[in-house]
Amino acid sequence: MMIKHNYIEKGEGEVLIMLHGNGLDSSYFYHQINYFSTKYRVIAVDSRGHGRTPRGDKPLTILQFSEDLRIFMDMHDIKKAHILGFSDGANVAIRFAIDYPERVDKLILNGANIKY
C-alpha cells in the first residue's frame, strides 16, 4: 500500500529535505524551516507512522524510510536535493545516500547512531 506523506514546504531555490528523528515529526524543524527557506525550497517530511503520515503496512525500518524518501522525491519531481537528517533521520539520510548517491547534493547529519 502506497502512503501519502505529510510535509511542510516553504521557500524557493535548491531543495533541502529535512528528516526528523524517531517519535518526532516535521514540526521539529519549525525554526530551521523559517531560517533556511530564505535561500532554499525547504521540505520537512513526516516519516511513515509519524506526525500526520499514516503507518501503512510496511515495517518501520531505516531501509523502508529510505525507499519512502525515494518515492516521495519521485512523486514531487525532485531529481536531487540537499538532505538534512537528525537522529534516525540522519540514519535514513545515510542509507539514502548509499543507495541513491546521484540523488544527494549535500548530506547534513546530526546524531546518527547506526552501524554499517
mmCIF file of N, CA and C in Angstrom:
data_model
loop_
_atom_site.group_PDB
_atom_site.id
_atom_site.type_symbol
_atom_site.label_atom_id
_atom_site.label_comp_id
_atom_site.label_asym_id
_atom_site.label_seq_id
_atom_site.Cartn_x
_atom_site.Cartn_y
_atom_site.Cartn_z
ATOM 1 N N MET A 1 0.835 -1.185 0.000
ATOM 2 C CA MET A 1 0.000 0.000 0.000
ATOM 3 C C MET A 1 0.878 1.247 0.000
ATOM 4 N N MET A 2 0.649 2.139 -0.948
ATOM 5 C CA MET A 2 1.368 3.403 -1.030
ATOM 6 C C MET A 2 0.775 4.356 0.003
ATOM 7 N N ILE A 3 1.633 5.081 0.701
ATOM 8 C CA ILE A 3 1.145 6.062 1.666
ATOM 9 C C ILE A 3 1.412 7.463 1.140
ATOM 10 N N LYS A 4 0.652 8.421 1.641
ATOM 11 C CA LYS A 4 0.856 9.819 1.287
ATOM 12 C C LYS A 4 1.509 10.505 2.479
ATOM 13 N N HIS A 5 2.711 11.009 2.269
ATOM 14 C CA HIS A 5 3.451 11.663 3.345
ATOM 15 C C HIS A 5 2.944 13.077 3.591
ATOM 16 N N ASN A 6 2.761 13.412 4.853
ATOM 17 C CA ASN A 6 2.513 14.788 5.241
ATOM 18 C C ASN A 6 3.862 15.510 5.225
ATOM 19 N N TYR A 7 3.853 16.766 4.815
ATOM 20 C CA TYR A 7 5.102 17.522 4.799
ATOM 21 C C TYR A 7 4.818 19.014 4.874
ATOM 22 N N ILE A 8 5.842 19.762 5.265
ATOM 23 C CA ILE A 8 5.812 21.223 5.276
ATOM 24 C C ILE A 8 6.756 21.674 4.175
ATOM 25 N N GLU A 9 6.311 22.605 3.349
ATOM 26 C CA GLU A 9 7.155 23.124 2.271
ATOM 27 C C GLU A 9 7.136 24.641 2.314
ATOM 28 N N LYS A 10 8.331 25.230 2.198
ATOM 29 C CA LYS A 10 8.424 26.686 2.242
ATOM 30 C C LYS A 10 9.682 27.127 1.503
ATOM 31 N N GLY A 11 9.579 28.214 0.765
ATOM 32 C CA GLY A 11 10.735 28.801 0.103
ATOM 33 C C GLY A 11 10.912 28.354 -1.332
ATOM 34 N N GLU A 12 11.943 28.920 -1.950
ATOM 35 C CA GLU A 12 12.277 28.619 -3.339
ATOM 36 C C GLU A 12 13.778 28.436 -3.455
ATOM 37 N N GLY A 13 14.183 27.761 -4.513
ATOM 38 C CA GLY A 13 15.606 27.547 -4.758
ATOM 39 C C GLY A 13 15.930 26.071 -4.753
ATOM 40 N N GLU A 14 17.201 25.765 -4.464
ATOM 41 C CA GLU A 14 17.616 24.369 -4.377
ATOM 42 C C GLU A 14 16.825 23.687 -3.268
ATOM 43 N N VAL A 15 16.556 22.404 -3.448
ATOM 44 C CA VAL A 15 15.732 21.664 -2.488
ATOM 45 C C VAL A 15 16.578 21.204 -1.301
ATOM 46 N N LEU A 16 16.069 21.464 -0.103
ATOM 47 C CA LEU A 16 16.647 20.982 1.152
ATOM 48 C C LEU A 16 15.569 20.166 1.855
ATOM 49 N N ILE A 17 15.786 18.853 1.945
ATOM 50 C CA ILE A 17 14.826 17.968 2.608
ATOM 51 C C ILE A 17 15.301 17.707 4.026
ATOM 52 N N MET A 18 14.396 17.879 4.998
ATOM 53 C CA MET A 18 14.709 17.676 6.409
ATOM 54 C C MET A 18 14.000 16.430 6.923
ATOM 55 N N LEU A 19 14.780 15.554 7.568
ATOM 56 C CA LEU A 19 14.263 14.288 8.094
ATOM 57 C C LEU A 19 14.403 14.276 9.610
ATOM 58 N N HIS A 20 13.301 14.146 10.315
ATOM 59 C CA HIS A 20 13.273 14.183 11.778
ATOM 60 C C HIS A 20 13.680 12.848 12.388
ATOM 61 N N GLY A 21 13.835 12.848 13.712
ATOM 62 C CA GLY A 21 14.182 11.633 14.448
ATOM 63 C C GLY A 21 12.956 10.836 14.867
ATOM 64 N N ASN A 22 13.213 9.690 15.488
ATOM 65 C CA ASN A 22 12.162 8.780 15.943
ATOM 66 C C ASN A 22 11.242 9.466 16.954
ATOM 67 N N GLY A 23 9.949 9.282 16.774
ATOM 68 C CA GLY A 23 8.961 9.831 17.691
ATOM 69 C C GLY A 23 8.662 11.302 17.470
ATOM 70 N N LEU A 24 9.301 11.919 16.501
ATOM 71 C CA LEU A 24 9.091 13.340 16.206
ATOM 72 C C LEU A 24 8.311 13.473 14.903
ATOM 73 N N ASP A 25 8.172 14.698 14.425
ATOM 74 C CA ASP A 25 7.573 14.944 13.117
ATOM 75 C C ASP A 25 8.204 16.196 12.525
ATOM 76 N N SER A 26 7.691 16.628 11.397
ATOM 77 C CA SER A 26 8.286 17.757 10.678
ATOM 78 C C SER A 26 8.287 19.053 11.483
ATOM 79 N N SER A 27 7.393 19.189 12.437
ATOM 80 C CA SER A 27 7.348 20.415 13.241
ATOM 81 C C SER A 27 8.611 20.595 14.082
ATOM 82 N N TYR A 28 9.382 19.530 14.259
ATOM 83 C CA TYR A 28 10.652 19.622 14.986
ATOM 84 C C TYR A 28 11.558 20.686 14.359
ATOM 85 N N PHE A 29 11.442 20.874 13.054
ATOM 86 C CA PHE A 29 12.311 21.792 12.317
ATOM 87 C C PHE A 29 11.692 23.173 12.114
ATOM 88 N N TYR A 30 10.696 23.544 12.890
ATOM 89 C CA TYR A 30 9.961 24.795 12.684
ATOM 90 C C TYR A 30 10.894 25.991 12.475
ATOM 91 N N HIS A 31 11.821 26.200 13.390
ATOM 92 C CA HIS A 31 12.708 27.370 13.298
ATOM 93 C C HIS A 31 13.690 27.245 12.131
ATOM 94 N N GLN A 32 14.186 26.043 11.894
ATOM 95 C CA GLN A 32 15.117 25.836 10.785
ATOM 96 C C GLN A 32 14.432 26.043 9.439
ATOM 97 N N ILE A 33 13.173 25.634 9.340
ATOM 98 C CA ILE A 33 12.416 25.842 8.099
ATOM 99 C C ILE A 33 12.338 27.330 7.793
ATOM 100 N N ASN A 34 11.963 28.115 8.782
ATOM 101 C CA ASN A 34 11.852 29.559 8.575
ATOM 102 C C ASN A 34 13.189 30.181 8.190
ATOM 103 N N TYR A 35 14.257 29.742 8.819
ATOM 104 C CA TYR A 35 15.579 30.297 8.539
ATOM 105 C C TYR A 35 16.057 29.921 7.132
ATOM 106 N N PHE A 36 16.040 28.644 6.809
ATOM 107 C CA PHE A 36 16.605 28.177 5.542
ATOM 108 C C PHE A 36 15.713 28.461 4.337
ATOM 109 N N SER A 37 14.427 28.709 4.563
ATOM 110 C CA SER A 37 13.523 28.955 3.433
ATOM 111 C C SER A 37 13.794 30.293 2.752
ATOM 112 N N THR A 38 14.647 31.126 3.323
ATOM 113 C CA THR A 38 15.017 32.373 2.652
ATOM 114 C C THR A 38 15.950 32.115 1.475
ATOM 115 N N LYS A 39 16.606 30.934 1.462
ATOM 116 C CA LYS A 39 17.547 30.613 0.382
ATOM 117 C C LYS A 39 17.262 29.279 -0.309
ATOM 118 N N TYR A 40 16.418 28.454 0.295
ATOM 119 C CA TYR A 40 16.167 27.110 -0.225
ATOM 120 C C TYR A 40 14.671 26.822 -0.289
ATOM 121 N N ARG A 41 14.324 25.848 -1.109
ATOM 122 C CA ARG A 41 12.982 25.250 -1.071
ATOM 123 C C ARG A 41 13.079 24.142 -0.020
ATOM 124 N N VAL A 42 12.589 24.428 1.156
ATOM 125 C CA VAL A 42 12.707 23.508 2.287
ATOM 126 C C VAL A 42 11.479 22.605 2.336
ATOM 127 N N ILE A 43 11.737 21.309 2.474
ATOM 128 C CA ILE A 43 10.661 20.330 2.608
ATOM 129 C C ILE A 43 10.978 19.465 3.819
ATOM 130 N N ALA A 44 10.146 19.561 4.848
ATOM 131 C CA ALA A 44 10.289 18.726 6.046
ATOM 132 C C ALA A 44 9.185 17.678 6.006
ATOM 133 N N VAL A 45 9.598 16.426 5.956
ATOM 134 C CA VAL A 45 8.671 15.314 5.721
ATOM 135 C C VAL A 45 8.399 14.554 7.017
ATOM 136 N N ASP A 46 7.123 14.254 7.281
ATOM 137 C CA ASP A 46 6.775 13.330 8.370
ATOM 138 C C ASP A 46 7.039 11.909 7.881
ATOM 139 N N SER A 47 7.895 11.186 8.581
ATOM 140 C CA SER A 47 8.178 9.797 8.213
ATOM 141 C C SER A 47 6.942 8.925 8.407
ATOM 142 N N ARG A 48 6.956 7.791 7.765
ATOM 143 C CA ARG A 48 5.906 6.775 7.909
ATOM 144 C C ARG A 48 5.628 6.521 9.401
ATOM 145 N N GLY A 49 4.350 6.623 9.792
ATOM 146 C CA GLY A 49 3.969 6.351 11.177
ATOM 147 C C GLY A 49 4.291 7.473 12.149
ATOM 148 N N HIS A 50 4.660 8.642 11.647
ATOM 149 C CA HIS A 50 5.000 9.796 12.485
ATOM 150 C C HIS A 50 4.176 10.998 12.039
ATOM 151 N N GLY A 51 3.885 11.891 12.981
ATOM 152 C CA GLY A 51 3.109 13.076 12.635
ATOM 153 C C GLY A 51 1.795 12.692 11.991
ATOM 154 N N ARG A 52 1.520 13.286 10.835
ATOM 155 C CA ARG A 52 0.263 13.013 10.133
ATOM 156 C C ARG A 52 0.431 12.069 8.942
ATOM 157 N N THR A 53 1.568 11.390 8.885
ATOM 158 C CA THR A 53 1.762 10.393 7.827
ATOM 159 C C THR A 53 1.323 9.032 8.354
ATOM 160 N N PRO A 54 0.440 8.343 7.630
ATOM 161 C CA PRO A 54 -0.009 7.029 8.110
ATOM 162 C C PRO A 54 1.130 6.011 8.135
ATOM 163 N N ARG A 55 0.956 5.001 8.949
ATOM 164 C CA ARG A 55 1.973 3.957 9.080
ATOM 165 C C ARG A 55 1.996 3.048 7.858
ATOM 166 N N GLY A 56 0.828 2.770 7.303
ATOM 167 C CA GLY A 56 0.765 1.816 6.204
ATOM 168 C C GLY A 56 1.032 0.411 6.708
ATOM 169 N N ASP A 57 1.302 -0.508 5.782
ATOM 170 C CA ASP A 57 1.502 -1.902 6.183
ATOM 171 C C ASP A 57 2.953 -2.353 6.053
ATOM 172 N N LYS A 58 3.864 -1.436 5.784
ATOM 173 C CA LYS A 58 5.290 -1.762 5.669
ATOM 174 C C LYS A 58 5.955 -1.617 7.039
ATOM 175 N N PRO A 59 7.088 -2.283 7.221
ATOM 176 C CA PRO A 59 7.791 -2.177 8.506
ATOM 177 C C PRO A 59 8.417 -0.791 8.686
ATOM 178 N N LEU A 60 8.563 -0.394 9.940
ATOM 179 C CA LEU A 60 9.215 0.883 10.243
ATOM 180 C C LEU A 60 10.715 0.627 10.375
ATOM 181 N N THR A 61 11.397 0.608 9.240
ATOM 182 C CA THR A 61 12.834 0.355 9.220
ATOM 183 C C THR A 61 13.542 1.482 8.480
ATOM 184 N N ILE A 62 14.840 1.604 8.723
ATOM 185 C CA ILE A 62 15.640 2.606 8.025
ATOM 186 C C ILE A 62 15.589 2.356 6.513
ATOM 187 N N LEU A 63 15.670 1.102 6.114
ATOM 188 C CA LEU A 63 15.588 0.779 4.684
ATOM 189 C C LEU A 63 14.258 1.224 4.079
ATOM 190 N N GLN A 64 13.159 0.995 4.803
ATOM 191 C CA GLN A 64 11.843 1.400 4.296
ATOM 192 C C GLN A 64 11.730 2.918 4.229
ATOM 193 N N PHE A 65 12.222 3.613 5.258
ATOM 194 C CA PHE A 65 12.173 5.080 5.249
ATOM 195 C C PHE A 65 12.989 5.638 4.081
ATOM 196 N N SER A 66 14.126 5.008 3.775
ATOM 197 C CA SER A 66 14.945 5.436 2.641
ATOM 198 C C SER A 66 14.184 5.253 1.331
ATOM 199 N N GLU A 67 13.539 4.120 1.189
ATOM 200 C CA GLU A 67 12.734 3.866 -0.010
ATOM 201 C C GLU A 67 11.558 4.838 -0.082
ATOM 202 N N ASP A 68 10.936 5.132 1.057
ATOM 203 C CA ASP A 68 9.849 6.119 1.093
ATOM 204 C C ASP A 68 10.339 7.479 0.600
ATOM 205 N N LEU A 69 11.558 7.862 0.998
ATOM 206 C CA LEU A 69 12.115 9.143 0.566
ATOM 207 C C LEU A 69 12.315 9.158 -0.951
ATOM 208 N N ARG A 70 12.816 8.062 -1.513
ATOM 209 C CA ARG A 70 12.979 7.993 -2.966
ATOM 210 C C ARG A 70 11.637 8.160 -3.669
ATOM 211 N N ILE A 71 10.626 7.471 -3.178
ATOM 212 C CA ILE A 71 9.290 7.567 -3.779
ATOM 213 C C ILE A 71 8.750 8.987 -3.639
ATOM 214 N N PHE A 72 8.922 9.593 -2.458
ATOM 215 C CA PHE A 72 8.475 10.973 -2.232
ATOM 216 C C PHE A 72 9.143 11.915 -3.237
ATOM 217 N N MET A 73 10.454 11.777 -3.401
ATOM 218 C CA MET A 73 11.174 12.639 -4.341
ATOM 219 C C MET A 73 10.692 12.411 -5.769
ATOM 220 N N ASP A 74 10.464 11.169 -6.143
ATOM 221 C CA ASP A 74 9.951 10.867 -7.484
ATOM 222 C C ASP A 74 8.579 11.500 -7.696
ATOM 223 N N MET A 75 7.703 11.369 -6.710
ATOM 224 C CA MET A 75 6.338 11.895 -6.828
ATOM 225 C C MET A 75 6.310 13.422 -6.915
ATOM 226 N N HIS A 76 7.341 14.073 -6.359
ATOM 227 C CA HIS A 76 7.405 15.533 -6.372
ATOM 228 C C HIS A 76 8.426 16.049 -7.390
ATOM 229 N N ASP A 77 8.831 15.162 -8.297
ATOM 230 C CA ASP A 77 9.751 15.507 -9.383
ATOM 231 C C ASP A 77 11.024 16.191 -8.869
ATOM 232 N N ILE A 78 11.561 15.657 -7.776
ATOM 233 C CA ILE A 78 12.811 16.161 -7.209
ATOM 234 C C ILE A 78 13.914 15.194 -7.634
ATOM 235 N N LYS A 79 14.775 15.657 -8.503
ATOM 236 C CA LYS A 79 15.847 14.795 -9.024
ATOM 237 C C LYS A 79 16.995 14.663 -8.029
ATOM 238 N N LYS A 80 17.311 15.775 -7.336
ATOM 239 C CA LYS A 80 18.460 15.825 -6.436
ATOM 240 C C LYS A 80 18.161 16.847 -5.348
ATOM 241 N N ALA A 81 18.660 16.586 -4.138
ATOM 242 C CA ALA A 81 18.389 17.501 -3.026
ATOM 243 C C ALA A 81 19.530 17.468 -2.019
ATOM 244 N N HIS A 82 19.609 18.530 -1.241
ATOM 245 C CA HIS A 82 20.411 18.515 -0.027
ATOM 246 C C HIS A 82 19.551 17.772 0.993
ATOM 247 N N ILE A 83 20.144 16.860 1.746
ATOM 248 C CA ILE A 83 19.389 16.075 2.725
ATOM 249 C C ILE A 83 19.963 16.355 4.107
ATOM 250 N N LEU A 84 19.102 16.825 5.014
ATOM 251 C CA LEU A 84 19.475 17.069 6.402
ATOM 252 C C LEU A 84 18.719 16.072 7.270
ATOM 253 N N GLY A 85 19.458 15.333 8.094
ATOM 254 C CA GLY A 85 18.818 14.352 8.956
ATOM 255 C C GLY A 85 19.254 14.492 10.398
ATOM 256 N N PHE A 86 18.294 14.378 11.303
ATOM 257 C CA PHE A 86 18.551 14.408 12.739
ATOM 258 C C PHE A 86 18.216 13.043 13.333
ATOM 259 N N SER A 87 19.131 12.468 14.116
ATOM 260 C CA SER A 87 18.922 11.206 14.815
ATOM 261 C C SER A 87 18.559 10.100 13.814
ATOM 262 N N ASP A 88 17.402 9.472 13.965
ATOM 263 C CA ASP A 88 17.021 8.447 12.987
ATOM 264 C C ASP A 88 16.897 9.031 11.581
ATOM 265 N N GLY A 89 16.562 10.311 11.494
ATOM 266 C CA GLY A 89 16.543 10.967 10.184
ATOM 267 C C GLY A 89 17.924 10.987 9.548
ATOM 268 N N ALA A 90 18.966 11.117 10.373
ATOM 269 C CA ALA A 90 20.343 11.048 9.868
ATOM 270 C C ALA A 90 20.662 9.636 9.393
ATOM 271 N N ASN A 91 20.166 8.637 10.125
ATOM 272 C CA ASN A 91 20.358 7.248 9.694
ATOM 273 C C ASN A 91 19.711 7.010 8.330
ATOM 274 N N VAL A 92 18.513 7.541 8.160
ATOM 275 C CA VAL A 92 17.814 7.413 6.874
ATOM 276 C C VAL A 92 18.600 8.135 5.780
ATOM 277 N N ALA A 93 19.098 9.321 6.094
ATOM 278 C CA ALA A 93 19.868 10.089 5.110
ATOM 279 C C ALA A 93 21.117 9.332 4.668
ATOM 280 N N ILE A 94 21.809 8.690 5.607
ATOM 281 C CA ILE A 94 22.994 7.893 5.268
ATOM 282 C C ILE A 94 22.609 6.748 4.334
ATOM 283 N N ARG A 95 21.566 6.008 4.709
ATOM 284 C CA ARG A 95 21.130 4.876 3.883
ATOM 285 C C ARG A 95 20.737 5.352 2.486
ATOM 286 N N PHE A 96 20.006 6.473 2.428
ATOM 287 C CA PHE A 96 19.574 7.025 1.146
ATOM 288 C C PHE A 96 20.784 7.407 0.293
ATOM 289 N N ALA A 97 21.791 8.025 0.906
ATOM 290 C CA ALA A 97 22.996 8.430 0.172
ATOM 291 C C ALA A 97 23.769 7.216 -0.342
ATOM 292 N N ILE A 98 23.758 6.130 0.416
ATOM 293 C CA ILE A 98 24.411 4.892 -0.033
ATOM 294 C C ILE A 98 23.662 4.300 -1.226
ATOM 295 N N ASP A 99 22.341 4.257 -1.125
ATOM 296 C CA ASP A 99 21.521 3.626 -2.164
ATOM 297 C C ASP A 99 21.325 4.499 -3.403
ATOM 298 N N TYR A 100 21.270 5.819 -3.212
ATOM 299 C CA TYR A 100 20.965 6.741 -4.309
ATOM 300 C C TYR A 100 21.921 7.935 -4.296
ATOM 301 N N PRO A 101 23.221 7.714 -4.433
ATOM 302 C CA PRO A 101 24.180 8.824 -4.330
ATOM 303 C C PRO A 101 23.944 9.927 -5.362
ATOM 304 N N GLU A 102 23.409 9.570 -6.504
ATOM 305 C CA GLU A 102 23.150 10.558 -7.553
ATOM 306 C C GLU A 102 21.996 11.494 -7.200
ATOM 307 N N ARG A 103 21.228 11.172 -6.163
ATOM 308 C CA ARG A 103 20.075 11.990 -5.755
ATOM 309 C C ARG A 103 20.420 12.964 -4.631
ATOM 310 N N VAL A 104 21.653 12.867 -4.104
ATOM 311 C CA VAL A 104 22.063 13.680 -2.953
ATOM 312 C C VAL A 104 23.097 14.705 -3.388
ATOM 313 N N ASP A 105 22.806 15.978 -3.121
ATOM 314 C CA ASP A 105 23.780 17.028 -3.390
ATOM 315 C C ASP A 105 24.721 17.149 -2.195
ATOM 316 N N LYS A 106 24.168 17.520 -1.062
ATOM 317 C CA LYS A 106 24.951 17.592 0.173
ATOM 318 C C LYS A 106 24.206 16.832 1.262
ATOM 319 N N LEU A 107 24.973 16.255 2.175
ATOM 320 C CA LEU A 107 24.417 15.468 3.273
ATOM 321 C C LEU A 107 24.785 16.166 4.574
ATOM 322 N N ILE A 108 23.777 16.515 5.371
ATOM 323 C CA ILE A 108 23.981 17.180 6.656
ATOM 324 C C ILE A 108 23.434 16.254 7.729
ATOM 325 N N LEU A 109 24.302 15.790 8.630
ATOM 326 C CA LEU A 109 23.923 14.770 9.607
ATOM 327 C C LEU A 109 24.127 15.269 11.024
ATOM 328 N N ASN A 110 23.164 14.958 11.899
ATOM 329 C CA ASN A 110 23.256 15.306 13.312
ATOM 330 C C ASN A 110 22.729 14.130 14.128
ATOM 331 N N GLY A 111 23.598 13.514 14.899
ATOM 332 C CA GLY A 111 23.170 12.480 15.836
ATOM 333 C C GLY A 111 22.863 11.130 15.232
ATOM 334 N N ALA A 112 23.490 10.795 14.109
ATOM 335 C CA ALA A 112 23.287 9.451 13.546
ATOM 336 C C ALA A 112 23.864 8.422 14.513
ATOM 337 N N ASN A 113 23.227 7.263 14.579
ATOM 338 C CA ASN A 113 23.669 6.242 15.540
ATOM 339 C C ASN A 113 23.572 4.843 14.953
ATOM 340 N N ILE A 114 23.971 4.703 13.714
ATOM 341 C CA ILE A 114 23.797 3.429 13.022
ATOM 342 C C ILE A 114 25.156 2.863 12.625
ATOM 343 N N LYS A 115 25.243 1.544 12.605
ATOM 344 C CA LYS A 115 26.462 0.869 12.160
ATOM 345 C C LYS A 115 26.206 0.252 10.800
ATOM 346 N N TYR A 116 27.179 0.357 9.920
ATOM 347 C CA TYR A 116 27.114 -0.294 8.607
ATOM 348 C C TYR A 116 28.321 -1.167 8.441
#
